[in-house]
C-alpha positions as a printed NumPy array, in Angstrom:
array([[ 21.391, -64.263, -20.012],
       [ 24.639, -63.186, -21.368],
       [ 24.497, -59.569, -19.394],
       [ 23.337, -61.327, -15.953],
       [ 26.216, -63.772, -16.461],
       [ 28.978, -60.657, -17.339],
       [ 27.585, -58.802, -14.299],
       [ 28.19 , -61.74 , -12.159],
       [ 31.765, -62.247, -13.644],
       [ 32.275, -58.113, -12.988],
       [ 31.023, -58.693,  -9.38 ],
       [ 33.3  , -61.705,  -8.455],
       [ 36.497, -60.336,  -9.903],
       [ 35.78 , -57.378,  -7.617],
       [ 37.205, -59.68 ,  -4.805],
       [ 40.716, -58.54 ,  -5.768],
       [ 39.748, -54.958,  -4.076],
       [ 38.597, -56.266,  -0.957],
       [ 42.249, -57.384,   0.175],
       [ 40.896, -59.446,   3.419],
       [ 39.832, -56.238,   4.882],
       [ 36.294, -56.243,   6.524],
       [ 36.133, -52.071,   6.062],
       [ 36.834, -52.562,   2.371],
       [ 34.392, -55.562,   1.898],
       [ 31.796, -53.516,   3.76 ],
       [ 32.28 , -49.837,   2.713],
       [ 34.773, -50.105,   0.221],
       [ 37.597, -48.572,   2.436],
       [ 36.153, -45.269,   2.234],
       [ 37.913, -44.855,  -0.871],
       [ 35.111, -44.205,  -3.836],
       [ 34.881, -41.295,  -5.773],
       [ 32.176, -38.951,  -7.064],
       [ 31.487, -40.851, -10.113],
       [ 30.981, -44.279,  -8.317],
       [ 29.193, -42.531,  -5.121],
       [ 26.806, -40.522,  -7.334],
       [ 26.085, -43.85 ,  -9.722],
       [ 25.739, -46.038,  -6.942],
       [ 23.272, -43.803,  -4.844],
       [ 20.824, -43.653,  -7.988],
       [ 20.627, -47.493,  -8.305],
       [ 17.664, -47.763,  -5.765],
       [ 15.548, -45.324,  -8.031],
       [ 16.161, -47.39 , -11.087],
       [ 16.072, -51.112,  -9.876],
       [ 13.47 , -53.685, -10.145],
       [ 11.522, -52.477,  -7.059],
       [ 11.082, -48.74 ,  -8.212],
       [ 10.979, -49.521, -11.766],
       [  8.408, -52.428, -11.843],
       [  6.527, -50.628,  -8.498],
       [  6.344, -47.274, -10.352],
       [  4.969, -48.551, -13.85 ],
       [  2.511, -50.925, -11.73 ],
       [  1.311, -48.191,  -9.685],
       [  0.959, -45.586, -12.261],
       [ -1.13 , -48.144, -14.022],
       [ -3.351, -48.733, -11.42 ],
       [ -3.811, -45.522,  -9.441],
       [ -2.406, -42.84 , -12.207],
       [  0.293, -40.626, -12.602],
       [  1.11 , -39.59 ,  -8.946],
       [  0.644, -43.209,  -7.676],
       [  4.109, -44.147,  -9.518],
       [  5.842, -40.827,  -9.613],
       [  5.698, -40.58 ,  -5.752],
       [  8.586, -43.238,  -5.796],
       [ 11.561, -41.292,  -7.868],
       [ 10.339, -37.958,  -6.237],
       [ 10.453, -39.273,  -2.751],
       [ 13.614, -41.032,  -3.358],
       [ 15.118, -37.79 ,  -4.804],
       [ 13.896, -35.629,  -1.546],
       [ 15.868, -38.105,   0.606],
       [ 19.121, -37.547,  -1.48 ],
       [ 18.568, -33.874,  -1.125],
       [ 18.061, -34.397,   2.7  ],
       [ 20.917, -36.713,   2.981],
       [ 23.481, -34.222,   0.92 ],
       [ 22.552, -31.142,   2.9  ],
       [ 22.372, -32.4  ,   6.475],
       [ 23.994, -35.972,   6.722],
       [ 26.389, -36.902,   4.216],
       [ 29.572, -34.947,   5.334],
       [ 28.782, -35.541,   8.962],
       [ 28.148, -39.407,   8.743],
       [ 31.364, -39.682,   6.179],
       [ 33.37 , -38.033,   8.456],
       [ 32.606, -40.145,  11.508],
       [ 34.444, -43.099,  10.024],
       [ 31.383, -45.671,  10.481],
       [ 30.791, -49.008,   8.797],
       [ 27.423, -49.151,   9.46 ],
       [ 24.209, -46.966,  10.577],
       [ 23.618, -48.773,  13.603],
       [ 27.414, -47.725,  14.56 ],
       [ 25.86 , -44.292,  14.97 ],
       [ 22.991, -45.453,  17.414],
       [ 25.601, -47.19 ,  19.16 ],
       [ 28.112, -44.164,  19.613],
       [ 25.443, -41.79 ,  20.139],
       [ 23.054, -43.69 ,  22.508],
       [ 24.799, -47.204,  23.598],
       [ 24.198, -50.853,  23.176],
       [ 20.522, -51.284,  23.815],
       [ 19.494, -48.604,  21.092],
       [ 22.062, -50.301,  18.768],
       [ 20.506, -53.55 ,  18.877],
       [ 16.942, -51.862,  18.542],
       [ 17.686, -49.803,  15.584],
       [ 19.849, -52.697,  14.096],
       [ 17.091, -55.216,  14.162],
       [ 14.582, -52.656,  12.777],
       [ 16.711, -51.588,   9.814],
       [ 17.458, -55.364,   9.061],
       [ 13.516, -56.197,   8.955],
       [ 13.372, -53.015,   6.685],
       [ 15.871, -54.383,   4.37 ],
       [ 14.784, -57.831,   4.408],
       [ 11.464, -56.24 ,   2.632],
       [ 13.55 , -54.123,   0.445],
       [ 15.437, -56.953,  -0.879],
       [ 12.581, -59.135,  -1.3  ],
       [ 10.684, -56.575,  -3.311],
       [ 13.86 , -56.439,  -5.741],
       [ 14.279, -60.269,  -5.915],
       [ 10.619, -60.273,  -6.806],
       [ 11.105, -57.848,  -9.723],
       [ 14.016, -59.164, -11.178],
       [ 12.004, -62.681, -10.889],
       [  9.244, -61.059, -12.773],
       [ 11.305, -59.922, -15.532],
       [ 13.288, -62.898, -16.143],
       [ 10.481, -65.185, -16.113],
       [  8.709, -62.891, -18.523],
       [ 11.757, -62.916, -20.912],
       [ 12.595, -66.602, -20.486],
       [  9.097, -67.836, -20.122],
       [  9.938, -69.939, -17.055],
       [  7.836, -70.064, -13.666],
       [  8.533, -67.331, -11.365],
       [ 10.375, -69.284,  -8.557],
       [ 13.021, -70.685, -10.945],
       [ 13.561, -66.726, -12.283],
       [ 14.038, -65.818,  -8.789],
       [ 16.226, -68.514,  -7.847],
       [ 18.502, -67.501, -10.702],
       [ 18.838, -63.84 ,  -9.813],
       [ 19.059, -64.511,  -6.283],
       [ 21.995, -67.227,  -7.002],
       [ 23.949, -64.416,  -9.323],
       [ 23.524, -61.819,  -6.487],
       [ 24.675, -64.148,  -3.776],
       [ 27.937, -64.994,  -5.44 ],
       [ 29.061, -61.629,  -6.248],
       [ 27.824, -60.185,  -2.728],
       [ 29.687, -62.895,  -0.972],
       [ 33.04 , -62.136,  -2.655],
       [ 33.15 , -58.756,  -3.757],
       [ 31.243, -56.958,  -1.14 ],
       [ 30.462, -53.209,  -1.971],
       [ 33.383, -53.158,  -4.713],
       [ 31.179, -55.249,  -6.659],
       [ 28.342, -53.239,  -6.566],
       [ 30.511, -50.144,  -7.523],
       [ 31.913, -51.88 , -10.416],
       [ 28.581, -53.304, -11.769],
       [ 26.604, -49.789, -11.142],
       [ 28.839, -47.844, -13.499],
       [ 27.512, -49.332, -16.516],
       [ 23.833, -50.301, -15.529],
       [ 22.649, -47.039, -14.029],
       [ 23.034, -45.183, -17.434],
       [ 21.99 , -47.741, -19.716],
       [ 18.891, -47.787, -17.629],
       [ 18.536, -43.857, -17.878],
       [ 18.834, -43.933, -21.832],
       [ 16.682, -47.215, -22.276],
       [ 14.021, -45.475, -20.183],
       [ 14.067, -42.101, -22.134],
       [ 14.477, -44.191, -25.524],
       [ 11.268, -46.302, -24.626],
       [  9.196, -42.924, -23.647],
       [ 10.093, -40.972, -26.764],
       [  9.365, -44.075, -28.985],
       [  5.892, -44.158, -27.804],
       [  4.926, -40.513, -28.183],
       [  7.476, -39.484, -31.15 ],
       [  6.523, -39.744, -34.731],
       [  7.163, -43.4  , -34.929],
       [  4.742, -44.415, -32.369],
       [  3.112, -47.548, -32.642],
       [  0.335, -45.982, -31.267],
       [ -1.815, -43.844, -33.942],
       [ -1.948, -40.433, -32.381],
       [  0.97 , -41.179, -29.969],
       [  0.642, -38.961, -26.795],
       [ -2.821, -37.682, -27.858],
       [ -4.283, -41.112, -27.659],
       [ -2.192, -42.224, -24.743],
       [ -4.197, -39.436, -22.681],
       [ -7.3  , -39.906, -24.213],
       [ -7.377, -43.551, -22.913],
       [ -6.708, -42.896, -18.94 ],
       [ -9.19 , -42.152, -16.704],
       [ -9.846, -38.386, -16.348],
       [ -8.064, -38.071, -12.853],
       [ -5.37 , -40.214, -13.602],
       [ -2.828, -37.409, -15.17 ],
       [ -4.055, -33.997, -13.224],
       [ -2.556, -32.763,  -9.865],
       [ -5.618, -34.357,  -7.981],
       [ -3.439, -37.076,  -6.832],
       [ -2.015, -34.568,  -4.585],
       [ -4.639, -32.743,  -2.821],
       [ -7.808, -34.844,  -3.687],
       [ -7.958, -38.033,  -1.016],
       [-10.267, -39.673,  -3.07 ],
       [ -7.946, -39.91 ,  -5.925],
       [ -5.153, -41.145,  -3.338],
       [ -3.315, -38.043,  -2.218],
       [ -3.002, -39.132,   1.292],
       [ -1.483, -42.357,   0.474],
       [  1.032, -40.549,  -2.021],
       [  1.85 , -37.837,   0.524],
       [  2.494, -40.861,   2.998],
       [  4.83 , -42.686,   0.393],
       [  6.777, -39.55 ,  -0.393],
       [  7.075, -38.84 ,   3.223],
       [  7.885, -42.494,   3.768],
       [ 10.861, -42.375,   1.009],
       [ 11.794, -38.911,   1.483],
       [ 12.54 , -38.943,   5.415],
       [ 12.405, -42.637,   6.143],
       [ 15.083, -43.74 ,   3.479],
       [ 17.585, -41.454,   5.36 ],
       [ 17.683, -44.321,   7.665],
       [ 18.591, -46.449,   4.728],
       [ 21.359, -49.015,   5.33 ],
       [ 22.406, -48.865,   1.77 ],
       [ 22.246, -45.153,   1.187],
       [ 24.527, -44.805,   3.965],
       [ 26.75 , -47.434,   3.457],
       [ 27.601, -45.627,   0.016],
       [ 27.839, -42.486,   2.085],
       [ 30.387, -43.673,   4.1  ],
       [ 32.23 , -45.639,   1.186],
       [ 33.161, -41.861,  -0.215],
       [ 36.524, -40.841,  -0.181],
       [ 35.272, -37.475,   1.82 ],
       [ 32.548, -35.445,   3.009],
       [ 32.475, -33.237,  -0.283],
       [ 32.214, -36.411,  -2.205],
       [ 29.497, -37.902,  -0.33 ],
       [ 27.676, -34.557,  -0.134],
       [ 28.094, -33.872,  -3.837],
       [ 27.009, -37.792,  -4.674],
       [ 24.005, -37.248,  -2.967],
       [ 23.318, -34.256,  -5.068],
       [ 24.205, -36.061,  -8.511],
       [ 22.17 , -38.813,  -7.513],
       [ 19.083, -36.762,  -6.952],
       [ 19.395, -35.197, -10.132],
       [ 19.527, -38.397, -11.879],
       [ 16.535, -39.677, -10.146],
       [ 14.311, -36.814, -10.948],
       [ 15.858, -37.286, -14.579],
       [ 13.831, -40.743, -14.799],
       [ 10.785, -39.585, -13.329],
       [  8.55 , -39.13 , -16.375],
       [  9.84 , -41.992, -18.504],
       [  9.369, -44.324, -15.846],
       [  5.907, -42.889, -14.708],
       [  4.643, -42.558, -17.967],
       [  5.411, -46.277, -19.09 ],
       [  2.512, -47.321, -16.57 ],
       [  0.36 , -44.747, -18.455],
       [  1.12 , -46.166, -21.65 ],
       [  0.558, -49.484, -20.667],
       [ -3.318, -48.709, -20.202],
       [ -3.361, -48.165, -24.102],
       [ -1.191, -51.239, -25.269],
       [ -1.983, -53.512, -22.668],
       [ -5.028, -52.728, -20.842],
       [ -5.878, -56.289, -19.817],
       [ -2.421, -56.889, -18.341],
       [ -2.951, -53.814, -16.079],
       [ -5.808, -55.91 , -14.593],
       [ -4.511, -59.151, -14.471],
       [ -1.227, -58.442, -13.282],
       [  0.457, -55.05 , -13.635],
       [  4.036, -56.486, -12.044],
       [  4.231, -58.306, -15.348],
       [  3.589, -54.829, -17.384],
       [  6.992, -53.56 , -17.704],
       [  8.731, -56.505, -19.249],
       [  5.712, -56.931, -21.528],
       [  5.952, -53.623, -23.109],
       [  9.657, -53.815, -23.352],
       [  9.508, -57.14 , -25.071],
       [  6.3  , -56.91 , -27.071],
       [  5.927, -53.219, -28.103],
       [  9.454, -51.538, -28.461],
       [ 12.358, -52.146, -30.997],
       [ 14.558, -54.95 , -29.528],
       [ 17.663, -52.697, -28.713],
       [ 15.75 , -50.342, -26.538],
       [ 13.762, -53.256, -25.117],
       [ 16.906, -55.235, -23.924],
       [ 18.422, -51.767, -22.675],
       [ 15.475, -51.383, -20.4  ],
       [ 15.237, -55.112, -19.164],
       [ 19.158, -55.663, -18.756],
       [ 19.506, -52.636, -16.99 ],
       [ 16.59 , -52.955, -14.9  ],
       [ 17.599, -56.634, -13.715],
       [ 20.997, -55.651, -13.339],
       [ 20.157, -52.436, -11.015],
       [ 17.648, -54.543,  -9.06 ],
       [ 20.237, -57.033,  -8.256],
       [ 22.5  , -54.253,  -7.428],
       [ 20.229, -53.01 ,  -4.832],
       [ 19.648, -56.496,  -3.755],
       [ 23.505, -56.823,  -3.481],
       [ 24.13 , -53.752,  -1.393],
       [ 20.783, -53.942,   1.026],
       [ 22.074, -57.898,   1.837],
       [ 25.465, -56.932,   2.262],
       [ 24.208, -54.013,   4.814],
       [ 22.083, -56.207,   6.686],
       [ 24.983, -58.856,   6.973],
       [ 27.189, -56.219,   8.295],
       [ 24.962, -55.081,  11.023],
       [ 24.231, -58.629,  12.07 ],
       [ 28.212, -59.19 ,  11.985],
       [ 29.428, -56.029,  13.46 ],
       [ 26.765, -54.595,  15.599],
       [ 24.841, -57.871,  16.962],
       [ 27.652, -60.773,  16.859],
       [ 30.867, -58.505,  17.063],
       [ 29.835, -55.785,  19.637],
       [ 27.27 , -57.49 ,  21.552],
       [ 26.856, -61.301,  21.467],
       [ 30.732, -61.849,  21.571],
       [ 31.759, -59.247,  23.64 ],
       [ 29.066, -58.416,  26.032],
       [ 27.054, -61.935,  26.357],
       [ 30.028, -64.239,  25.698],
       [ 32.761, -61.818,  27.354],
       [ 35.283, -62.599,  24.924],
       [ 37.586, -60.732,  22.819],
       [ 36.247, -58.67 ,  20.073],
       [ 36.391, -60.517,  16.381],
       [ 39.527, -59.542,  14.653],
       [ 39.499, -57.694,  11.065],
       [ 39.498, -61.511,   9.424],
       [ 36.6  , -62.706,  11.594],
       [ 34.477, -59.787,  10.983],
       [ 35.176, -60.117,   7.272],
       [ 34.086, -63.938,   7.492],
       [ 30.866, -63.426,   9.722],
       [ 29.755, -60.713,   7.307],
       [ 30.282, -63.095,   4.308],
       [ 28.445, -65.988,   6.239],
       [ 25.593, -63.577,   7.112],
       [ 24.817, -62.931,   3.554],
       [ 23.859, -66.211,   2.83 ],
       [ 20.744, -66.662,   5.127],
       [ 19.887, -63.293,   4.661],
       [ 19.426, -63.567,   0.644],
       [ 17.028, -66.435,   1.248],
       [ 15.011, -65.044,   3.904],
       [ 14.597, -62.267,   1.384],
       [ 13.916, -65.016,  -1.26 ],
       [ 11.245, -66.715,   0.806],
       [  9.579, -63.431,   1.396],
       [  9.641, -62.327,  -2.056],
       [  8.233, -65.424,  -3.791],
       [  5.539, -66.03 ,  -1.115],
       [  4.306, -62.576,  -1.54 ],
       [  5.803, -60.818,  -4.577],
       [  4.94 , -56.733,  -4.244],
       [  7.599, -54.716,  -6.103],
       [  7.149, -51.115,  -5.432],
       [  4.853, -51.713,  -2.2  ],
       [  7.729, -53.588,  -0.596],
       [  9.983, -50.488,  -1.379],
       [  7.868, -47.828,   0.228],
       [  6.905, -50.365,   3.214],
       [ 10.218, -51.151,   3.877],
       [ 10.946, -47.356,   4.859],
       [  7.721, -47.224,   6.473],
       [  9.273, -49.258,   9.106],
       [ 11.953, -47.243,  10.233],
       [ 10.358, -43.806,   9.41 ],
       [  8.177, -45.135,  12.527],
       [ 10.961, -45.673,  15.067],
       [ 14.121, -44.832,  14.131],
       [ 14.113, -41.635,  12.206],
       [ 13.868, -39.109,  15.034],
       [ 16.367, -40.678,  17.479],
       [ 18.951, -40.314,  14.281],
       [ 18.007, -36.498,  13.165],
       [ 17.927, -35.115,  16.681],
       [ 20.998, -37.273,  17.753],
       [ 22.717, -35.668,  14.865],
       [ 21.895, -31.895,  15.672],
       [ 20.005, -31.795,  19.291],
       [ 22.905, -31.977,  22.049],
       [ 20.377, -33.146,  24.826],
       [ 19.055, -36.362,  23.245],
       [ 19.621, -39.119,  25.403],
       [ 19.509, -43.026,  25.419],
       [ 15.971, -43.15 ,  27.125],
       [ 14.633, -40.871,  24.437],
       [ 15.918, -42.806,  22.065],
       [ 14.541, -45.877,  23.286],
       [ 11.174, -44.68 ,  24.15 ],
       [ 11.167, -43.362,  20.791],
       [ 11.615, -46.438,  18.833],
       [  9.396, -48.429,  21.155],
       [  6.3  , -46.085,  20.777],
       [  6.71 , -45.455,  17.079],
       [  7.213, -49.034,  16.192],
       [  4.482, -50.486,  18.359],
       [  2.038, -47.774,  17.103],
       [  3.166, -48.564,  13.364],
       [  2.187, -52.282,  14.34 ],
       [ -0.824, -51.367,  15.574],
       [ -1.942, -49.372,  12.537],
       [ -0.725, -52.133,  10.059],
       [ -3.388, -54.369,  11.516],
       [ -5.943, -51.704,  11.58 ],
       [ -5.446, -49.72 ,   8.273],
       [ -2.639, -50.928,   6.533],
       [ -4.356, -54.554,   6.467],
       [ -7.863, -53.255,   5.954],
       [ -9.968, -54.534,   3.106],
       [-11.246, -51.952,   0.615],
       [-14.58 , -52.473,   2.189],
       [-13.458, -51.632,   5.669],
       [-14.471, -47.997,   6.922],
       [-10.636, -48.076,   8.2  ],
       [ -9.488, -48.283,   4.452],
       [-10.213, -44.62 ,   4.293],
       [ -7.502, -43.633,   6.485],
       [ -4.677, -45.28 ,   4.421],
       [ -1.75 , -42.956,   4.519],
       [ -2.162, -42.096,   7.983],
       [ -0.683, -45.38 ,   9.411],
       [  2.563, -44.049,   7.709],
       [  2.442, -40.297,   8.903],
       [  1.069, -40.903,  12.521],
       [  3.994, -43.004,  14.183],
       [  7.024, -40.563,  13.731],
       [  4.64 , -37.763,  14.818],
       [  3.911, -39.662,  18.173],
       [  7.643, -40.855,  18.297],
       [  8.745, -37.153,  18.011],
       [  7.298, -35.794,  21.477],
       [  8.005, -38.844,  23.118],
       [ 11.708, -38.719,  22.299],
       [ 12.034, -34.796,  23.412],
       [  9.906, -35.326,  26.562],
       [ 11.791, -38.189,  27.716],
       [ 15.041, -36.969,  26.81 ],
       [ 14.502, -33.744,  28.829],
       [ 13.292, -35.883,  31.609],
       [ 16.448, -38.185,  31.929],
       [ 19.323, -35.426,  31.324],
       [ 20.668, -36.393,  34.719],
       [ 20.286, -40.069,  34.884],
       [ 21.6  , -40.735,  30.914],
       [ 23.772, -37.846,  30.099],
       [ 23.618, -37.045,  26.645],
       [ 26.641, -38.219,  24.328],
       [ 26.568, -35.536,  21.513],
       [ 30.225, -34.948,  21.489],
       [ 30.889, -38.127,  19.481],
       [ 29.343, -36.746,  16.403],
       [ 32.449, -34.425,  16.327],
       [ 35.166, -37.383,  17.21 ],
       [ 36.896, -39.4  ,  14.218],
       [ 38.442, -42.835,  15.51 ],
       [ 41.032, -44.281,  13.893],
       [ 40.792, -47.605,  11.4  ],
       [ 41.763, -49.972,  14.271],
       [ 39.288, -48.682,  16.659],
       [ 36.547, -48.826,  13.921],
       [ 37.133, -52.341,  12.797],
       [ 37.128, -53.609,  16.366],
       [ 34.089, -51.814,  17.349],
       [ 35.765, -50.411,  20.427],
       [ 33.726, -48.124,  22.93 ],
       [ 34.084, -44.533,  22.655],
       [ 35.739, -44.385,  25.819],
       [ 38.601, -46.717,  24.506],
       [ 39.421, -45.332,  21.241],
       [ 43.288, -44.047,  20.864],
       [ 43.599, -40.709,  19.737],
       [ 40.606, -40.029,  18.274],
       [ 40.485, -36.517,  16.078],
       [ 38.072, -33.654,  17.34 ],
       [ 36.918, -32.048,  14.268],
       [ 36.001, -28.985,  16.59 ],
       [ 39.836, -28.57 ,  17.434],
       [ 41.122, -29.143,  13.655],
       [ 41.885, -25.409,  12.401],
       [ 41.228, -24.632,   8.499],
       [ 45.177, -25.351,   8.148],
       [ 44.51 , -29.139,   9.158],
       [ 46.513, -28.638,  12.48 ],
       [ 44.796, -30.719,  15.229],
       [ 44.671, -29.742,  18.924],
       [ 44.294, -32.098,  22.089],
       [ 41.099, -34.012,  22.196]])
């Protein structure tokens, strides 16, 4: 509890860096160096959602059932660094929904913003649930009280410090987590292992197909679901509000790119120790695996490890979970305040002046409060760490990924194509959720689990291309916006592209930094 309290204090003190600026509150004023960006981007891989999810899934379904989480997240970080980091940081945006607005207009902005917000409520719910599970085991209190503690702490420092609070708490937690995971794994397989025979005994106690490669090619051993999870995280997570929030916060495009690669490396570094912790659980706590695998991680840390290692694992995972909840809720609140309230409700519906910088800051802070308690309610009523992480990006993979990727690289992308793609992909995902995702194990449709993730984006892709090609004249593409950099004043007020004052066109800036006319 002392560590959690210290995290809260550090997070609240970060308010001094906000300086009453909405841009500094939401994306740290685009001022963070490589070490901060790389560290913050890896938090989603070591938070409660990922750690408890990985351990519980690997204990229940085998090595690859859990390993898909860090593997998928690492793939996403590599793709982000290779294809989006520099471009998106350069565009001077404060929310990912800004891209959909600039490229496709208000309707697509609202549709994508709504889906991304729903996605992240699910993600935050998983992290609050994971933090609650750990605290409930450590403190011996009911889950609801444990979740209330973690929710109150994160709400406090998110409200005051914004993304700065995430930055200054992550730099400690992430590396403690990496050390803790490896120390715990080495402890169990080393000569001092409390398990006679160490690794040999651990491997001998698991079902034959739990540790082999069949989890990647045998559908009877979950290969279809595993690949669907990798795709959901590896591609769907590109449309992650908190990932891109950190990309936008980098002090330059190269920093955003290198930070993504750095985070990918750190994520792969923890793949083996976290996944193997679930496999170890089959030996040390087989009854817990059967009864409640979500409590396996904290029980192993408390009952079977030296106190120092157990504390490292628990406090770092709790703190990283709160960090992701911080970034996720801040991202949702930013979309609601900026893309829904400021640009659409106030300006388009009420026909009033856009919110000022201070009004946008206050609105974002106020939206943080109901979003936290919405996620808390979901996380308590249906606590599913790990599964929520994957499902969160299923939502945006279905409808939002294709317009984002093609809007960045295909000049003929149109707003009509984006709307059609989002609608078709999302509706199809909902139908497949009812038919497949929600099917009981005895239902014949259960055998197709995994296709419910893969099919929607594959269908939305040709829909996007065909509708875009058919609407070139009715909705002329706005591809030039990906090369334009607005000034900070236009960014904060959410000005329309046509109203930007002296934007920089990167196509007309030479290698010496001299700009031509736009």
